[in-house]
mmCIF file of N, CA and C in Angstrom:
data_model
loop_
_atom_site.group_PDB
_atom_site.id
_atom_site.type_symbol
_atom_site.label_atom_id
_atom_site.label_comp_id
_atom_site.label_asym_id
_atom_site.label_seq_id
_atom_site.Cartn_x
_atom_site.Cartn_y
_atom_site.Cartn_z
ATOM 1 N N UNK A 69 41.435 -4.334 -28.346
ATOM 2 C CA UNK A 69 41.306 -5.570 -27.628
ATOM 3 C C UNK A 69 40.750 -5.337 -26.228
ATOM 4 N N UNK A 70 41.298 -4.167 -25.212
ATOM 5 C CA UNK A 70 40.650 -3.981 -24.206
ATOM 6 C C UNK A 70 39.238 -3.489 -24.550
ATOM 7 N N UNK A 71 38.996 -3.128 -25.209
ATOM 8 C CA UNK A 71 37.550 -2.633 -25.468
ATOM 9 C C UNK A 71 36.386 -3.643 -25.539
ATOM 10 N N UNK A 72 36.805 -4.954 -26.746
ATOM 11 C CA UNK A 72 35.879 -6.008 -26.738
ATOM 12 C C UNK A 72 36.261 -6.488 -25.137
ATOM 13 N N UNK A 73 37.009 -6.597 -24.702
ATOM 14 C CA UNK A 73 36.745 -7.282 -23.202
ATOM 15 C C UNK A 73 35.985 -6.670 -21.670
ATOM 16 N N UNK A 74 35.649 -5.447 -21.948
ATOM 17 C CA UNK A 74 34.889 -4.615 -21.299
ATOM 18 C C UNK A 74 33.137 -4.604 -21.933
ATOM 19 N N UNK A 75 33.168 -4.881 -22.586
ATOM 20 C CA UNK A 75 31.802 -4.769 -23.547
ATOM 21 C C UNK A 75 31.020 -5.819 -22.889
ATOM 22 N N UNK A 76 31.295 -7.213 -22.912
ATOM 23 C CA UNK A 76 30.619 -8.395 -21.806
ATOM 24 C C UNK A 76 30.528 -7.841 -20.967
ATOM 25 N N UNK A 77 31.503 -7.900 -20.159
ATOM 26 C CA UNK A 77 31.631 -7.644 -18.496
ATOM 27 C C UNK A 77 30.159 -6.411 -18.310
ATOM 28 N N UNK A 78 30.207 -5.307 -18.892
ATOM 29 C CA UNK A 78 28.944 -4.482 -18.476
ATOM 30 C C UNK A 78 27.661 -5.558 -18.908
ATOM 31 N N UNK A 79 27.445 -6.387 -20.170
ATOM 32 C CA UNK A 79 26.596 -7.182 -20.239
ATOM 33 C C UNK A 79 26.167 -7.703 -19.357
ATOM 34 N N UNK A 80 27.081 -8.385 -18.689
ATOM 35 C CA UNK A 80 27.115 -9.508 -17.708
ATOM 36 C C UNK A 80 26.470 -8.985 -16.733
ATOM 37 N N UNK A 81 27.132 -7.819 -16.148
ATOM 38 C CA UNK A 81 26.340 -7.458 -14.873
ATOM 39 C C UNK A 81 25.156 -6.650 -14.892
ATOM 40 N N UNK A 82 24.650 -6.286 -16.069
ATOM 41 C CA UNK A 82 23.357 -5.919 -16.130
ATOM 42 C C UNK A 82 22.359 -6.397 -16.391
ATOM 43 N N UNK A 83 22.684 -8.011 -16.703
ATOM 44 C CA UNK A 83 21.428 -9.080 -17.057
ATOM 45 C C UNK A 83 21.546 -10.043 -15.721
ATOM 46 N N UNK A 84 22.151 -9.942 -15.003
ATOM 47 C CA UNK A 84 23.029 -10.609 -13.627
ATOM 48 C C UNK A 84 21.286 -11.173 -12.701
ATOM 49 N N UNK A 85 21.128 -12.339 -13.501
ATOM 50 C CA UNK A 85 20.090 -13.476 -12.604
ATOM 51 C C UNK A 85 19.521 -12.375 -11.304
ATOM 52 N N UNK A 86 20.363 -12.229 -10.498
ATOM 53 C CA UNK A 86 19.973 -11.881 -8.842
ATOM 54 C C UNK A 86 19.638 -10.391 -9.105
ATOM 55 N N UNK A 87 19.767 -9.312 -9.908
ATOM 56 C CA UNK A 87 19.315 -8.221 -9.824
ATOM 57 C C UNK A 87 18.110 -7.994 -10.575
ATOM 58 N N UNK A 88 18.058 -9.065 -11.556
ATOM 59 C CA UNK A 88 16.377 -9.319 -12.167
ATOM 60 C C UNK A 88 15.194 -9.751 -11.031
ATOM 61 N N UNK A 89 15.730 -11.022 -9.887
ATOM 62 C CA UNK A 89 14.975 -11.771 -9.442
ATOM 63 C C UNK A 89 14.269 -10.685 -8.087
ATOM 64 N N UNK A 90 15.808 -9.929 -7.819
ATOM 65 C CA UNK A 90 15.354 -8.620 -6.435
ATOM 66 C C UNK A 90 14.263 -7.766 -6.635
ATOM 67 N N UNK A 91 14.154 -7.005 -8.288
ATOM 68 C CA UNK A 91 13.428 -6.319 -9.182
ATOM 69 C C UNK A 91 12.328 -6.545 -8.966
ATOM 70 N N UNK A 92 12.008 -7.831 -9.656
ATOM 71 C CA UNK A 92 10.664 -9.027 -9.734
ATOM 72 C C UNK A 92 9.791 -8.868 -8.640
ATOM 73 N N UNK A 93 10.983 -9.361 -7.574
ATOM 74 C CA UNK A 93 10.116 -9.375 -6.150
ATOM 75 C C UNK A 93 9.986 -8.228 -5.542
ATOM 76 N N UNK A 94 10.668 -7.439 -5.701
ATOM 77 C CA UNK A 94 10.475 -6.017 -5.321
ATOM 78 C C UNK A 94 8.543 -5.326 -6.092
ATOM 79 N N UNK A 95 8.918 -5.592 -6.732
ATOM 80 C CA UNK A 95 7.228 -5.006 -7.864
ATOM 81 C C UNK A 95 6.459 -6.316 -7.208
ATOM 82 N N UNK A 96 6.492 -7.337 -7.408
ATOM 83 C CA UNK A 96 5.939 -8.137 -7.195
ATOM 84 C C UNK A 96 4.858 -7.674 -5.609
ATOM 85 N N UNK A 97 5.572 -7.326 -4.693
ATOM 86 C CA UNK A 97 5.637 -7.263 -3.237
ATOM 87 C C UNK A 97 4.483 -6.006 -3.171
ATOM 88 N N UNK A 98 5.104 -4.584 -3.919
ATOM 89 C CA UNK A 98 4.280 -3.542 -4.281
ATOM 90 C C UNK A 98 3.116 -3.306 -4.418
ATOM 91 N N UNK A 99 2.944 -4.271 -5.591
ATOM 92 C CA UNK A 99 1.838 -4.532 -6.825
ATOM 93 C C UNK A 99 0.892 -5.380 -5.531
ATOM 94 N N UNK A 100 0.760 -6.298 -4.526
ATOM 95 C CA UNK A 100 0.210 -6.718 -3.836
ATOM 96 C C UNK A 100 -0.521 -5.879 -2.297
ATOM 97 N N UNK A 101 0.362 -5.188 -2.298
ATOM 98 C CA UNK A 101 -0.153 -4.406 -1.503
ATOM 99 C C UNK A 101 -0.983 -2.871 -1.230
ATOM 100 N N UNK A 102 -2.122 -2.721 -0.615
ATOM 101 C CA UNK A 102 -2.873 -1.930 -1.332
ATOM 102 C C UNK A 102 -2.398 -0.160 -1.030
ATOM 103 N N UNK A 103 -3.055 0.816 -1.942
ATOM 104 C CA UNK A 103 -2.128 1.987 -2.186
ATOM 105 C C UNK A 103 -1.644 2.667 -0.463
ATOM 106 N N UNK A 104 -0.997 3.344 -0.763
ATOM 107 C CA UNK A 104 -0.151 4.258 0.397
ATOM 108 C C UNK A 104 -1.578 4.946 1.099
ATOM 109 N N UNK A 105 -2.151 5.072 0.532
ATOM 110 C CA UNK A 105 -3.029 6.186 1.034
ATOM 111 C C UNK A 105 -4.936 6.291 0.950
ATOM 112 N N UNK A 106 -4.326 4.634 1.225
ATOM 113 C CA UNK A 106 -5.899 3.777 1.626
ATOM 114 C C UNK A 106 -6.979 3.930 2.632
ATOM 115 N N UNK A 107 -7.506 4.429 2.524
ATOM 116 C CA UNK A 107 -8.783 4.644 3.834
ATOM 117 C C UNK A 107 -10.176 3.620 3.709
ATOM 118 N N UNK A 108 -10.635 3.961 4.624
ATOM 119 C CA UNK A 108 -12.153 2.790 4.618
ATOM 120 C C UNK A 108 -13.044 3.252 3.435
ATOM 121 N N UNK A 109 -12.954 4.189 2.929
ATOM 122 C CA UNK A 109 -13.946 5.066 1.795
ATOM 123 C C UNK A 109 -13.757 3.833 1.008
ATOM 124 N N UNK A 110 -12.459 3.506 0.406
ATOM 125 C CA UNK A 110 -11.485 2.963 -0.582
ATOM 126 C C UNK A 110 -11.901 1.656 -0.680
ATOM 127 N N UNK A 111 -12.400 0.832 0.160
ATOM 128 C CA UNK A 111 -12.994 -0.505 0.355
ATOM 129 C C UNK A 111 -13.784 -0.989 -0.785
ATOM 130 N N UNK A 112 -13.322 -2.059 -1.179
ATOM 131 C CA UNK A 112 -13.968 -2.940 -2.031
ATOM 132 C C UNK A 112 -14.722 -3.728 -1.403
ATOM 133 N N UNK A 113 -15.649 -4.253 -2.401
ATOM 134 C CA UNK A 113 -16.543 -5.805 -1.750
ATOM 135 C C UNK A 113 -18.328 -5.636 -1.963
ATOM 136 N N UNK A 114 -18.810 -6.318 -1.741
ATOM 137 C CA UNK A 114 -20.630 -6.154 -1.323
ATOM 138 C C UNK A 114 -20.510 -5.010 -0.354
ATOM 139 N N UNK A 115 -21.780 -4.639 -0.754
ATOM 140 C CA UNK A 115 -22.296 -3.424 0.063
ATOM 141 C C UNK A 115 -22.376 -4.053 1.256
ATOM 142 N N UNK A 116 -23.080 -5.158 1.602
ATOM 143 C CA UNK A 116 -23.128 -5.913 3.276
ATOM 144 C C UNK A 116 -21.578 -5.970 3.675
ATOM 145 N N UNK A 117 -20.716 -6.245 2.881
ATOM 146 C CA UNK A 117 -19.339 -6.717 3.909
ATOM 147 C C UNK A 117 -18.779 -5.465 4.144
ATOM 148 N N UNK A 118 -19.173 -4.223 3.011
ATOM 149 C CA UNK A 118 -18.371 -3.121 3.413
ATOM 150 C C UNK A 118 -19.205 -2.881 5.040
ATOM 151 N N UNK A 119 -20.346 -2.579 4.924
ATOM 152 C CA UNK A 119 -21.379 -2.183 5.799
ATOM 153 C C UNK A 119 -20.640 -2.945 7.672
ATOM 154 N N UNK A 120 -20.707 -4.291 7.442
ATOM 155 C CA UNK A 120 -20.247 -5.077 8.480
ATOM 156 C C UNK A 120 -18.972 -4.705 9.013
ATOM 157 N N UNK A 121 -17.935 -4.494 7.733
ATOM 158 C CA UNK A 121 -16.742 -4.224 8.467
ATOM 159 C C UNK A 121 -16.303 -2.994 8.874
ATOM 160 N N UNK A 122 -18.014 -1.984 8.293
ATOM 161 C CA UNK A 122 -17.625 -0.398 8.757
ATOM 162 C C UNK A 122 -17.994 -0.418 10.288
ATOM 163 N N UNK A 123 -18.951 -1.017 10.380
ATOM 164 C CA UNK A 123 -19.390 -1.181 12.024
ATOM 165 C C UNK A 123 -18.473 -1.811 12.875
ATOM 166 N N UNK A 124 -17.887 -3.039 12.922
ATOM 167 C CA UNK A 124 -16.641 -3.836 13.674
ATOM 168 C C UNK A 124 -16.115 -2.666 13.679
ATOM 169 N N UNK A 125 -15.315 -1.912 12.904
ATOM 170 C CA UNK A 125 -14.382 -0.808 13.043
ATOM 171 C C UNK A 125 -15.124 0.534 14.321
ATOM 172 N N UNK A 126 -16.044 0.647 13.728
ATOM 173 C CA UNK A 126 -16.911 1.797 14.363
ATOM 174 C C UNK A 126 -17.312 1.392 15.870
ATOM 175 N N UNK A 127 -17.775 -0.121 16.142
ATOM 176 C CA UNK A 127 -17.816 -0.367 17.646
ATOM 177 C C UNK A 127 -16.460 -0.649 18.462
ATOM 178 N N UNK A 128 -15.058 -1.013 17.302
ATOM 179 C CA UNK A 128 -14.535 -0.868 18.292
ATOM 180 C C UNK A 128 -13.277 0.254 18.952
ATOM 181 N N UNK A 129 -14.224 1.250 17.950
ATOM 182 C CA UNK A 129 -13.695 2.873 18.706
ATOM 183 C C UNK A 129 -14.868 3.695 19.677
ATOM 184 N N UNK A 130 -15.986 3.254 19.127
ATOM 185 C CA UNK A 130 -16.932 3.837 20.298
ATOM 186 C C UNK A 130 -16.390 4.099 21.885
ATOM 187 N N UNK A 131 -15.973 2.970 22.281
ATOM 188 C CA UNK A 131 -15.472 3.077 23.997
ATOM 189 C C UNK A 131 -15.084 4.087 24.053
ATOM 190 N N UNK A 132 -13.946 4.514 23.300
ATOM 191 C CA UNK A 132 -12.854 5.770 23.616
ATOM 192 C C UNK A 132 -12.926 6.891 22.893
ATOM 193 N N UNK A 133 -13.758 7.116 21.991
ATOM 194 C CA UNK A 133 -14.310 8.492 21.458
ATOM 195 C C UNK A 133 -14.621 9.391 22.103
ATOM 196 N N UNK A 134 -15.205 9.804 23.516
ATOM 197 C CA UNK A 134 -16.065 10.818 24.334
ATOM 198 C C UNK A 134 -14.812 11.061 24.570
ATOM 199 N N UNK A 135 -13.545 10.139 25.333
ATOM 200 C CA UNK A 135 -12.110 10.711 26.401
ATOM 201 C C UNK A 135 -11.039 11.112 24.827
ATOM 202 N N UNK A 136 -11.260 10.826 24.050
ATOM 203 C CA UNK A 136 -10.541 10.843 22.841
ATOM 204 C C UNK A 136 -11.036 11.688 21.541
ATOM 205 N N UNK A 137 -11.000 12.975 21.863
ATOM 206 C CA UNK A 137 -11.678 13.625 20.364
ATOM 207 C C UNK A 137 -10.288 13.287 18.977
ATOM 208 N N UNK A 138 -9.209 13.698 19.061
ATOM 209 C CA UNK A 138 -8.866 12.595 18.262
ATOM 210 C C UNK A 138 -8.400 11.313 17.272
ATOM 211 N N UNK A 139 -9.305 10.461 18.303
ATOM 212 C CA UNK A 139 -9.257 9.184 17.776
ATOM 213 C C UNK A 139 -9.542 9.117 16.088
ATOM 214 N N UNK A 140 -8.727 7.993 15.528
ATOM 215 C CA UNK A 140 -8.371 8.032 14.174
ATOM 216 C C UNK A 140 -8.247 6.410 13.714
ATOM 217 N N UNK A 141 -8.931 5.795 12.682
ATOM 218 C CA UNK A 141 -8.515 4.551 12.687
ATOM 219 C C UNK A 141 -7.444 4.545 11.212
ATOM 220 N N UNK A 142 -6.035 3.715 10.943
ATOM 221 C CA UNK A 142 -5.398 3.535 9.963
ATOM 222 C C UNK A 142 -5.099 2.227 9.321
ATOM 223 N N UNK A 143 -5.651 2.210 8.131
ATOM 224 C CA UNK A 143 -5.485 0.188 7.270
ATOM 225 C C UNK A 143 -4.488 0.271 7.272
ATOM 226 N N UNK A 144 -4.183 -1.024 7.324
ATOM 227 C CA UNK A 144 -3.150 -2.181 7.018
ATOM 228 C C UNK A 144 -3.066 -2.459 5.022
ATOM 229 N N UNK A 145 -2.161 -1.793 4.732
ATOM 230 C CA UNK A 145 -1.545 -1.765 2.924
ATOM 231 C C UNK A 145 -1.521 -3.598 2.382
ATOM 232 N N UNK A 146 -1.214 -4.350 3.732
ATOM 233 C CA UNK A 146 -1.128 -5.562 3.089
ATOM 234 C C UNK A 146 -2.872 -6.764 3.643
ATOM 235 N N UNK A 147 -2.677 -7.285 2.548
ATOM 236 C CA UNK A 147 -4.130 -8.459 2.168
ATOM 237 C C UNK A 147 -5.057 -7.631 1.309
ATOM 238 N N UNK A 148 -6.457 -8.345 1.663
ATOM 239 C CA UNK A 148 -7.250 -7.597 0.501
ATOM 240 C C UNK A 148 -7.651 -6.593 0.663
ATOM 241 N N UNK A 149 -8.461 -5.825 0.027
ATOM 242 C CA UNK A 149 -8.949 -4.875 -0.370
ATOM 243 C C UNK A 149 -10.636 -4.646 0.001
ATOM 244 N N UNK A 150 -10.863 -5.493 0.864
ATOM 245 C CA UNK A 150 -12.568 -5.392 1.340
ATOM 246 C C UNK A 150 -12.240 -5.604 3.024
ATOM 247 N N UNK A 151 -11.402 -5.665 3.746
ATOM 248 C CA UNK A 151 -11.895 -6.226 5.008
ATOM 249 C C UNK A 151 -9.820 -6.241 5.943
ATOM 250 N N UNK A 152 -9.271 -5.312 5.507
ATOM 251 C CA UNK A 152 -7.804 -5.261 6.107
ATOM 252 C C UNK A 152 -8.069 -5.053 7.413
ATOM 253 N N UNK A 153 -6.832 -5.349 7.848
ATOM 254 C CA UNK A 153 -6.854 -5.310 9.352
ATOM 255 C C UNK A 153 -6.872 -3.723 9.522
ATOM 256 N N UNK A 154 -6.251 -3.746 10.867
ATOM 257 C CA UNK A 154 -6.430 -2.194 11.174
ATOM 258 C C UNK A 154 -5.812 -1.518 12.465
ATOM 259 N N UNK A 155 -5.538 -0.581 12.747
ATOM 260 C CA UNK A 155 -5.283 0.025 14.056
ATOM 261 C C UNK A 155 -5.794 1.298 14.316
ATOM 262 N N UNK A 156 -6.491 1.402 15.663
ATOM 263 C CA UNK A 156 -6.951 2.619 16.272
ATOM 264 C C UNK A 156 -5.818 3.180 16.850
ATOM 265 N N UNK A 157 -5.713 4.718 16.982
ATOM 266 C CA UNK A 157 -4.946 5.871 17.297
ATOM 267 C C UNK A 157 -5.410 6.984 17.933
ATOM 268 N N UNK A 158 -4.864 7.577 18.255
ATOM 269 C CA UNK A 158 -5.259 9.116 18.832
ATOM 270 C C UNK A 158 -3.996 9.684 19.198
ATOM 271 N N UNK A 159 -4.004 11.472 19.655
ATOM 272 C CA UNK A 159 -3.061 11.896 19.636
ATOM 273 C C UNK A 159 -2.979 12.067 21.233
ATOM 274 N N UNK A 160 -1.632 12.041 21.724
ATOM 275 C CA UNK A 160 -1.713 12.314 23.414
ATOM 276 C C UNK A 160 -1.279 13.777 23.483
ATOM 277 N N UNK A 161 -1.248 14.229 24.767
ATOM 278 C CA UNK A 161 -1.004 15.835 25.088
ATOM 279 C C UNK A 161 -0.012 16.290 24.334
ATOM 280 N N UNK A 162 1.533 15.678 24.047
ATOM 281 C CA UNK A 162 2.390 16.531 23.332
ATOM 282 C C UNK A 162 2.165 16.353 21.636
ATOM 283 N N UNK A 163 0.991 15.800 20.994
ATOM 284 C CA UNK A 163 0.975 15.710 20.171
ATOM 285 C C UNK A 163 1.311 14.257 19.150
ATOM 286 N N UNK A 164 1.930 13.446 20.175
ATOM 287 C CA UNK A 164 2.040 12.200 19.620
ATOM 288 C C UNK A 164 1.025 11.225 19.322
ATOM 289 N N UNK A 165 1.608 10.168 18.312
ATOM 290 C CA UNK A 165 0.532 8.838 18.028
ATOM 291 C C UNK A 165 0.738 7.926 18.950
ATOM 292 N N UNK A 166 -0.645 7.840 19.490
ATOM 293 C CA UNK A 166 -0.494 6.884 20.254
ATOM 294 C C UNK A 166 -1.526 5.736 19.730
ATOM 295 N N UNK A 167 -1.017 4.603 19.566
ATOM 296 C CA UNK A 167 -1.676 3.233 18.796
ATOM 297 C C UNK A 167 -2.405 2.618 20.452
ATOM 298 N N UNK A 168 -3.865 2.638 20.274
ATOM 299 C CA UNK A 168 -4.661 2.240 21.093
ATOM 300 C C UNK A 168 -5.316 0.459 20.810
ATOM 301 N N UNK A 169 -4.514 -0.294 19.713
ATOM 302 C CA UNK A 169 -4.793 -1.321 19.366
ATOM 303 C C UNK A 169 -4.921 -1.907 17.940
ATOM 304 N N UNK A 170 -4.924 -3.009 17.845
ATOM 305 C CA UNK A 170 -4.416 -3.988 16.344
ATOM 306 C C UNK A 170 -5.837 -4.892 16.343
ATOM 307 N N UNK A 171 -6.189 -4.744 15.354
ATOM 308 C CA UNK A 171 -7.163 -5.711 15.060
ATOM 309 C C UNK A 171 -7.624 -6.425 13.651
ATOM 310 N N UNK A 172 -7.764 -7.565 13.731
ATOM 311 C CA UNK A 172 -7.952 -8.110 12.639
ATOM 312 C C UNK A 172 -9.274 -7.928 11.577
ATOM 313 N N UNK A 173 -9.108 -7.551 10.643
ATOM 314 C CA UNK A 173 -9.837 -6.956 9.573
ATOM 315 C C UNK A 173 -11.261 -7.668 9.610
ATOM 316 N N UNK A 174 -11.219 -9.132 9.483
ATOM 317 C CA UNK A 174 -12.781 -10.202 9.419
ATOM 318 C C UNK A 174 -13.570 -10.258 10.925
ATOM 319 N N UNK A 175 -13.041 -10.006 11.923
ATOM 320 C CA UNK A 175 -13.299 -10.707 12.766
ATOM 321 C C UNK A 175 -13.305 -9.189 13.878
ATOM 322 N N UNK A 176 -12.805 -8.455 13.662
ATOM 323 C CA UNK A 176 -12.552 -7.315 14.651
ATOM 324 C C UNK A 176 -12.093 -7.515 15.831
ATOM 325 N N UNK A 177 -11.002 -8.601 16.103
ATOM 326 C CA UNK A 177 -10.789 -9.091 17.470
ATOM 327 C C UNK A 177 -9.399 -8.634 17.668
ATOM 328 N N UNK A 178 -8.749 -7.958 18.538
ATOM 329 C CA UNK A 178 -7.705 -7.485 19.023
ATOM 330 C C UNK A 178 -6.138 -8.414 18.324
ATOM 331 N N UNK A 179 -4.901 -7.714 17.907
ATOM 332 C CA UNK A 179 -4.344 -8.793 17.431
ATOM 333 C C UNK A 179 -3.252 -8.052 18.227
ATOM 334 N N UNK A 180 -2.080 -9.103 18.680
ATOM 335 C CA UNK A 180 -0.904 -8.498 19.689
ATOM 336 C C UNK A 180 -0.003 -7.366 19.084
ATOM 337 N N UNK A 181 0.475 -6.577 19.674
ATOM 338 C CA UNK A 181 1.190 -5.268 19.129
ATOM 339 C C UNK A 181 2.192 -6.071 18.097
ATOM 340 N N UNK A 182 3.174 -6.894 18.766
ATOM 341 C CA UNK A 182 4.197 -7.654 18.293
ATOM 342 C C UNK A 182 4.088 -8.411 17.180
ATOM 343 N N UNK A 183 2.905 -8.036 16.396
ATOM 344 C CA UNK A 183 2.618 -9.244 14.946
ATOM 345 C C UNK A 183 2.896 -7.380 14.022
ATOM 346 N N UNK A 184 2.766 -6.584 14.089
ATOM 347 C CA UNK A 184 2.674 -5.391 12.889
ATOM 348 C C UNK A 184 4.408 -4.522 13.650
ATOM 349 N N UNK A 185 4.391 -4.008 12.480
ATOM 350 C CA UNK A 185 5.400 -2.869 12.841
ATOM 351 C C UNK A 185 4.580 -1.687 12.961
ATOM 352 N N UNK A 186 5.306 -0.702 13.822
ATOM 353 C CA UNK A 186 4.005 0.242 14.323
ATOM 354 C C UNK A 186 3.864 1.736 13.299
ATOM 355 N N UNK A 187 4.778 1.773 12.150
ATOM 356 C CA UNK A 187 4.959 2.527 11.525
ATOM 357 C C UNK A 187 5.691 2.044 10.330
ATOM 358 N N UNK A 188 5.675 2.527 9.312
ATOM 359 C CA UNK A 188 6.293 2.018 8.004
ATOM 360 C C UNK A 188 5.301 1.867 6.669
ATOM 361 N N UNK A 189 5.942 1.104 6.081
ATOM 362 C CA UNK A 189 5.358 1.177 4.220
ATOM 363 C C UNK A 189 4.016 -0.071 4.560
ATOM 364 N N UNK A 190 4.025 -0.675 5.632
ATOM 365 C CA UNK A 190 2.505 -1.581 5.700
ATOM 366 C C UNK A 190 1.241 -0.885 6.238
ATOM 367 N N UNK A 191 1.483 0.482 6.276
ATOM 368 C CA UNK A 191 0.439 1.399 7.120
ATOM 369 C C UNK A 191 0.314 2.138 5.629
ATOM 370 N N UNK A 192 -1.423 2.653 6.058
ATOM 371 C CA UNK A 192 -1.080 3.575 4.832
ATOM 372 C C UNK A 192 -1.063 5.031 5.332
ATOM 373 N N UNK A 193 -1.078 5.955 4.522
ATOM 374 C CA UNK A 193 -0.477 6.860 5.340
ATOM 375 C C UNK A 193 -1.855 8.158 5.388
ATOM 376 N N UNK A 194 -2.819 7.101 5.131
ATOM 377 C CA UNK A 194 -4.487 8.330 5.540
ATOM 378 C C UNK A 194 -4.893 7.751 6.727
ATOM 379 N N UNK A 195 -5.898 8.264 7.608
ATOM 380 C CA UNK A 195 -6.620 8.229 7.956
ATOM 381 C C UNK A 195 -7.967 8.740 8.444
ATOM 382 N N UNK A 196 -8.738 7.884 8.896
ATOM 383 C CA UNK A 196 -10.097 8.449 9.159
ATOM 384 C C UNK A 196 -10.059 8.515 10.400
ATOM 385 N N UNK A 197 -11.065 9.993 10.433
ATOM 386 C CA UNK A 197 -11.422 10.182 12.004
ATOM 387 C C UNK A 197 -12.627 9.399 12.563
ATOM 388 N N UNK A 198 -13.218 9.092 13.705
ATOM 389 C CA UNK A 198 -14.141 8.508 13.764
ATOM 390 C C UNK A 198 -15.402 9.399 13.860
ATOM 391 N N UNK A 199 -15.186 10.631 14.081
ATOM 392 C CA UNK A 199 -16.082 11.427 13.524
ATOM 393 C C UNK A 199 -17.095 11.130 12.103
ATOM 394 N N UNK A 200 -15.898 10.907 11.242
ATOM 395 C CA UNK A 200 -15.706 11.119 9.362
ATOM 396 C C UNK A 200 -15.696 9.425 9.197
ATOM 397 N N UNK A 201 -15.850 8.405 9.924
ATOM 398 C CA UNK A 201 -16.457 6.913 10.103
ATOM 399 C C UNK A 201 -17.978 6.535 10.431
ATOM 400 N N UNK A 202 -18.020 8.115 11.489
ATOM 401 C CA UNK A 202 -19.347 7.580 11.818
ATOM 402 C C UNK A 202 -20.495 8.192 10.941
ATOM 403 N N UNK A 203 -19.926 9.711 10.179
ATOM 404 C CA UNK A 203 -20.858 9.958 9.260
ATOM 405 C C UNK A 203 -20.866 9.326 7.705
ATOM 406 N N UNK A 204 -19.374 8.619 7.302
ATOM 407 C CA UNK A 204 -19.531 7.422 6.239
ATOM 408 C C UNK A 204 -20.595 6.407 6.527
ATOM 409 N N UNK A 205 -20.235 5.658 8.070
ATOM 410 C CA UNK A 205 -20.953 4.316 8.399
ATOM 411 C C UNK A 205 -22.861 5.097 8.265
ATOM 412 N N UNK A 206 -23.245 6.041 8.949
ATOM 413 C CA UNK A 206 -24.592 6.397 8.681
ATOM 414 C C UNK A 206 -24.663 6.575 7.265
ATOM 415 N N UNK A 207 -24.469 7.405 6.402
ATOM 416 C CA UNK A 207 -24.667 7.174 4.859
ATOM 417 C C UNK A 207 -24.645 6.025 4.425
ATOM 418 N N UNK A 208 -23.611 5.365 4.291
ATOM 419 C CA UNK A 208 -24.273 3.663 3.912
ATOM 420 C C UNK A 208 -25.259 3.165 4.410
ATOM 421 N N UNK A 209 -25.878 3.348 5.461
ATOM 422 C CA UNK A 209 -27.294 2.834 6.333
ATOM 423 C C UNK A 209 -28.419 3.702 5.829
ATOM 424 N N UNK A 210 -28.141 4.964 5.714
ATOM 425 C CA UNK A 210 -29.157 5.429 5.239
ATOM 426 C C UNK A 210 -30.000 6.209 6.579
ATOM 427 N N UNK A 211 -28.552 7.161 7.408
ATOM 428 C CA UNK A 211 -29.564 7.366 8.295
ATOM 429 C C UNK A 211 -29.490 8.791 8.437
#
């Protein structure tokens, strides 16, 4: 008799509504966001939008490349897959990351520190140097 009354109870809590729905959205959340270890190579889209959004990226590390050997740009894991936002980096004297700015993927226009977290599972975890940007961005041009 104790036996059939233990037999539900594990049922119960392993079909349990709220640990299906956490699951769901958990993959769900995943499955939307693009891989861990996304770089600009990785870009989907027309050859023009890749081209456009390799340059936005590329002019707006130019400034600080000569004082910054280096400088490094890293995507944003979440939206699409042709045109993510982004942040420039470089390393300072003891070796740290230092985030030199947020910018929005279409538009290349500066976005406030306080909209991204500055580290975590929405970053991916490659990046490009602008060295290794600027000889991608010339190969697509053809130069």
């Amino acid at each position: 008799m104790m036996r059939s009354a233990l037999v539900p109870s594990v049922l119960a809590v392993e079909a349990h509504p709220i640990s299906s729905s956490r699951k769901q959205i958990y993959t769900m959340n995943e499955s939307t966001m693009l891989s861990e270890n996304v770089s600009i190579a990785d870009l989907a889209g027309r050859r023009s939008d890749r081209l456009e959004y390799l340059k936005g990226v590329y002019l707006n590390m130019v400034p600080d490349q000569a004082r910054n050997p280096t400088l490094r740009v890293r995507l944003s894991r979440v939206g699409s897959g042709t045109q993510p936002a982004y942040r420039i980096e470089r390393d300072n004297n003891d070796g740290q990351t230092v985030i030199m700015g947020f910018y929005q993927g279409d538009k290349h226009k500066p976005l406030p520190k306080r909209l991204h977290d500055c580290d975590g599972p929405t970053w991916s975890n490659k990046t490009m140097s602008y060295i290794d940007l600027r000889t991608l961005h010339n190969s697509e041009i053809g130069a």
